[in-house]
Short mmCIF file of C-alpha atoms in Angstrom, two decimals:
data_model
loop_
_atom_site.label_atom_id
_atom_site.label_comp_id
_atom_site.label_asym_id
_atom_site.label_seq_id
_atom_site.Cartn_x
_atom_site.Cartn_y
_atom_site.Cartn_z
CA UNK A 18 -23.18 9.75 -12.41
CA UNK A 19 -22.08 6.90 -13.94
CA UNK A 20 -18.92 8.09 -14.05
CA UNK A 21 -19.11 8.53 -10.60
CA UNK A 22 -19.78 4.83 -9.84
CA UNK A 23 -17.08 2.82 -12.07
CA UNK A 24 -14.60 4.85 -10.65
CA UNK A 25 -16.18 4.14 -6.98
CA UNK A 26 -16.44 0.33 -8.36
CA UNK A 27 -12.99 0.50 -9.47
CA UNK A 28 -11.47 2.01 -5.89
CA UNK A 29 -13.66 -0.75 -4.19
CA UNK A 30 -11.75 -3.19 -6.55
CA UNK A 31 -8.20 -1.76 -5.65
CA UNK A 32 -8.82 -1.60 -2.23
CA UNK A 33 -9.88 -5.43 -1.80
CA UNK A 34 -7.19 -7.09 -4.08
CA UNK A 35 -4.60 -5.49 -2.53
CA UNK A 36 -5.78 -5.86 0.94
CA UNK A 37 -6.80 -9.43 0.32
CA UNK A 38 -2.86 -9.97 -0.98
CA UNK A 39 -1.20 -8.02 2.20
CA UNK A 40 -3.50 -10.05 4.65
CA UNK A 41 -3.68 -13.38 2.97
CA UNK A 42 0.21 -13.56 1.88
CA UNK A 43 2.50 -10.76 2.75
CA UNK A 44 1.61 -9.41 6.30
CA UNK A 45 1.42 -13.51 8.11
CA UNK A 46 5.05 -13.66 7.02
CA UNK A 47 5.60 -9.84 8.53
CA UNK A 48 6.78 -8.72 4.76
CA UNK A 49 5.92 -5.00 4.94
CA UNK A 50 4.20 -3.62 1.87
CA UNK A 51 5.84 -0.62 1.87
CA UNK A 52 7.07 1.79 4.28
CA UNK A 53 3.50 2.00 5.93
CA UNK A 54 3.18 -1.73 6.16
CA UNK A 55 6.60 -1.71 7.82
CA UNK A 56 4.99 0.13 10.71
CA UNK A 57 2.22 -1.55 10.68
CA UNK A 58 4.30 -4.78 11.13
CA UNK A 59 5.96 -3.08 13.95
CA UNK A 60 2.97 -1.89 15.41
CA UNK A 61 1.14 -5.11 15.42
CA UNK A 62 4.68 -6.55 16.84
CA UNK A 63 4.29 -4.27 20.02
CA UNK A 64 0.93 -3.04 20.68
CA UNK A 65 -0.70 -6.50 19.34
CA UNK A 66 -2.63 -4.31 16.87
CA UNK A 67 -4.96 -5.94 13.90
CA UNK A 68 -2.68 -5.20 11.52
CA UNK A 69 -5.69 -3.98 9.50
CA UNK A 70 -6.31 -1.16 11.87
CA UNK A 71 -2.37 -0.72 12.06
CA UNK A 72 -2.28 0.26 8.88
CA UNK A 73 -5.07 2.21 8.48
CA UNK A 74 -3.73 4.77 11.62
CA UNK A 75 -0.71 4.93 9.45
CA UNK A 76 -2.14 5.79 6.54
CA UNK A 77 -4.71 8.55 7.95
CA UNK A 78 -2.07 9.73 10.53
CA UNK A 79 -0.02 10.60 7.11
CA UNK A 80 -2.85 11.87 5.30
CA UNK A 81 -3.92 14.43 7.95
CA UNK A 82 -0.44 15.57 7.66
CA UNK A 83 -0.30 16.07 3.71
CA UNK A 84 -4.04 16.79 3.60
CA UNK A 85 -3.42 21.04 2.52
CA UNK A 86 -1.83 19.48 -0.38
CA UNK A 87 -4.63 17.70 -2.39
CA UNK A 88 -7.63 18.41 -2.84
CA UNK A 89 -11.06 17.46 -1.10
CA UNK A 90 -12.08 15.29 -3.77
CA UNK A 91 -8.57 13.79 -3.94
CA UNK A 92 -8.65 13.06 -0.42
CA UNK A 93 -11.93 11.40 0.25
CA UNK A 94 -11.03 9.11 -2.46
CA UNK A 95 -7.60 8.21 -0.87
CA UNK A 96 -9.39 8.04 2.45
CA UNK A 97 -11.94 5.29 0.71
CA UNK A 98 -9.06 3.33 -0.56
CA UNK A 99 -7.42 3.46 2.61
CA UNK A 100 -10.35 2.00 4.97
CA UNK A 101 -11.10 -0.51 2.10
CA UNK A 102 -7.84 -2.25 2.18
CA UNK A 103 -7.52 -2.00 5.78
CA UNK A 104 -11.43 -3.92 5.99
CA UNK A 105 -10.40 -6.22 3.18
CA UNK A 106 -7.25 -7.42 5.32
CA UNK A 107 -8.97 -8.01 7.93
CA UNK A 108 -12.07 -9.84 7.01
CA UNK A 109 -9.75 -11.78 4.93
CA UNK A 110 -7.62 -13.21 7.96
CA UNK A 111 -11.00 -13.71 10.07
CA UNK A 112 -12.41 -15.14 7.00
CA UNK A 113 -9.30 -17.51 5.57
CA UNK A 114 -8.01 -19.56 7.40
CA UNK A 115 -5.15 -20.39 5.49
CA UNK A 116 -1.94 -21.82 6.81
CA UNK A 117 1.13 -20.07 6.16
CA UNK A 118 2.84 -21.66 2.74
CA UNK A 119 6.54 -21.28 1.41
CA UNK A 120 7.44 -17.53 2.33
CA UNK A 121 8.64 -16.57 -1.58
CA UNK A 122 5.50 -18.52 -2.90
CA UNK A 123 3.52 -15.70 -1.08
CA UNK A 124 5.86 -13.42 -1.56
CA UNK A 125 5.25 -13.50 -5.33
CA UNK A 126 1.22 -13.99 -4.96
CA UNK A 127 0.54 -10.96 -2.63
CA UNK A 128 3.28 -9.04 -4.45
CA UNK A 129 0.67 -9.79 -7.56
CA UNK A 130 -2.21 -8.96 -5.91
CA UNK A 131 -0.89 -5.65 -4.39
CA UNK A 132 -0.05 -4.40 -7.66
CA UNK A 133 -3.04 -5.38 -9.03
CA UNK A 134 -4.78 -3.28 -6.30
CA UNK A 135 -2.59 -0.21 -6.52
CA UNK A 136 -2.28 -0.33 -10.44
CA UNK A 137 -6.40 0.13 -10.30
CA UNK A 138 -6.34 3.04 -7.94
CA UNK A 139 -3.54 4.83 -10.13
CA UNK A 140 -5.49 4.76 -13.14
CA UNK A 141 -8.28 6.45 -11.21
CA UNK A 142 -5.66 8.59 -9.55
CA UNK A 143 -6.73 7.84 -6.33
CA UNK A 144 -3.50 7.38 -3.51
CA UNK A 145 -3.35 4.42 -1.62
CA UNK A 146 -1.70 6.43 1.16
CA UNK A 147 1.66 5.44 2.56
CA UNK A 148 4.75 7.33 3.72
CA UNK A 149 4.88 8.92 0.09
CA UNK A 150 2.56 11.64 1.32
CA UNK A 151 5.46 12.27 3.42
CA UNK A 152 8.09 12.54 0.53
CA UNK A 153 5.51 14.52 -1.26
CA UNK A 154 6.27 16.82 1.47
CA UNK A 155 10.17 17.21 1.65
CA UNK A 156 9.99 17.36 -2.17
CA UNK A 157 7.67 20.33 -2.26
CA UNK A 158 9.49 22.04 0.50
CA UNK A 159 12.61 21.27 -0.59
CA UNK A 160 12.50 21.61 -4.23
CA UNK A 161 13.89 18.06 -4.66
CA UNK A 162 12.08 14.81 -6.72
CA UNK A 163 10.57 12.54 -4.11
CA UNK A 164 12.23 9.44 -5.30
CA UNK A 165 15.09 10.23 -2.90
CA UNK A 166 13.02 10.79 0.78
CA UNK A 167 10.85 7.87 -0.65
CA UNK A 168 13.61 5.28 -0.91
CA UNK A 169 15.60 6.93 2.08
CA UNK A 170 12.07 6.52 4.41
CA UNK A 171 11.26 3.27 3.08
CA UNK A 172 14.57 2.01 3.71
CA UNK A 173 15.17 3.31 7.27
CA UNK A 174 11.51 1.51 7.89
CA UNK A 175 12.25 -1.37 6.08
CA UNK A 176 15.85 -1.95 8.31
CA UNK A 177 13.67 -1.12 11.28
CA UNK A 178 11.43 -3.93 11.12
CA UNK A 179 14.21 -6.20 9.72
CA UNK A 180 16.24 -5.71 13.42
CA UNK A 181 13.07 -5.94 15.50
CA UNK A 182 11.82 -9.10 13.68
CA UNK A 183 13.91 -10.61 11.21
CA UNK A 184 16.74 -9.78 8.64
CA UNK A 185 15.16 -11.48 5.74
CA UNK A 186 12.67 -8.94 5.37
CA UNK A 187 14.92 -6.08 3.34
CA UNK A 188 15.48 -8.77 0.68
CA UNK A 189 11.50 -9.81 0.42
CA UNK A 190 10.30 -6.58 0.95
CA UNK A 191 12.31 -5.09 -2.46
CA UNK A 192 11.42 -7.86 -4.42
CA UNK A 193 7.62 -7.22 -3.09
CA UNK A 194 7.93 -4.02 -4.31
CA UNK A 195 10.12 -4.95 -7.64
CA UNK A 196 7.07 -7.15 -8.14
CA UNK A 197 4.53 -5.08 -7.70
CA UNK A 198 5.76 -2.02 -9.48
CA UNK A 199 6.09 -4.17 -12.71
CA UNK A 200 2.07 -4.72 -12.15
CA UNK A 201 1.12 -1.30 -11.43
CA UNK A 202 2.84 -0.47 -14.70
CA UNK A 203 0.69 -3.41 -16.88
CA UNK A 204 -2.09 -2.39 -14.97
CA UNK A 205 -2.04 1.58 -15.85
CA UNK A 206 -0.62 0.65 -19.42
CA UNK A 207 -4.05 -1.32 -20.45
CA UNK A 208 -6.03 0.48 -23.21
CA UNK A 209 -8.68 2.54 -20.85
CA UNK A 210 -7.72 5.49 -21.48
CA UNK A 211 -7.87 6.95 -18.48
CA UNK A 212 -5.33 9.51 -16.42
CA UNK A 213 -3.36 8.04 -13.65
CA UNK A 214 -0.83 9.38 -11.37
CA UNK A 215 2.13 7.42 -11.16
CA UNK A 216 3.60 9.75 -8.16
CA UNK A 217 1.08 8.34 -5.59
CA UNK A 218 3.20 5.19 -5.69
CA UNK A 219 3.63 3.46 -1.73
CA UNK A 220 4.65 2.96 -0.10
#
């Protein structure tokens, strides 16, 4: 049981710091924080969507897809993490009313925060969602590592949003991810000893 509860403490804790750095930072400057954040830049773009609920129809949309392919467990947990940062982004822009600062200033904070967020959720190996369910899928199907249909979905997203809204956002949205990457790595490195599953990385 008390197992049970630090890892639930430590989801809750992902979930929040990473939604509080998409909402707060990356998503008022439309810098997608991965290739579900992308679309739910675009979808917010179109439909006028809280970009909070944007992203969680992503997510779940992607999950239900991938769902035969982890377990119950697994995917209650990622389903938590999911509607966590989706609430955390947006009772943090009802909440804060911040004004938008420098764009790379940002940039680097959320970039912090999501990997932060996501590093916690690894070492519990909990997914945060994301189109890599959807690489997970060509790669089982067709015998390939996912590294490839990640990068090659990320990046058709990632020019997608950069022609709707604005060109600027391929360059910030690799360095968001350079950025965060290095912080999932510290955080999953840190002497807890506990398992993590570096292949859930978003997306």
């Amino acid at each position: 049981m008390l197992k049970f509860w630090r890892k639930f403490g430590l989801v809750m804790a992902g979930g929040s710091i990473q939604g509080f750095g998409m909402g707060i930072f990356l998503f008022p400057h439309a810098i997608p924080s991965g290739g579900a954040g992308g679309l739910a830049v675009l979808l917010n773009h179109f439909f006028y969507l809280n970009i909070g609920l944007a992203l969680w129809l992503v997510n779940f949309s992607m999950l239900m897809l991938a769902m035969k392919y982890l377990g119950n467990r697994a995917t209650l947990w990622t389903m938590m993490s999911m509607t966590v940062t989706s609430l955390a982004i947006y009772a943090s822009q009802q909440t804060f009313n911040f004004v938008k600062g420098d764009v790379w200033i940002d940039l680097c904070l959320g970039s912090v925060f999501l990997g932060t967020g996501v590093g916690l959720l690894l070492r519990e190996g909990v997914s945060n969602g994301g189109v890599g369910v959807i690489a997970l899928i060509i790669s089982n199907s067709r015998s390939i590592l996912p590294g490839k249909p990640l990068f090659f979905i990320n990046g058709l997203i990632f020019i997608l949003t950069a022609l709707i809204i604005k060109w600027e956002i391929i360059v910030q949205a690799i360095l968001s991810q350079w950025i965060s990457t290095i912080l999932v790595d510290i955080i999953c490195k840190m002497e807890f000893h506990q398992n993590y599953t570096i292949g859930w990385r978003k997306k």
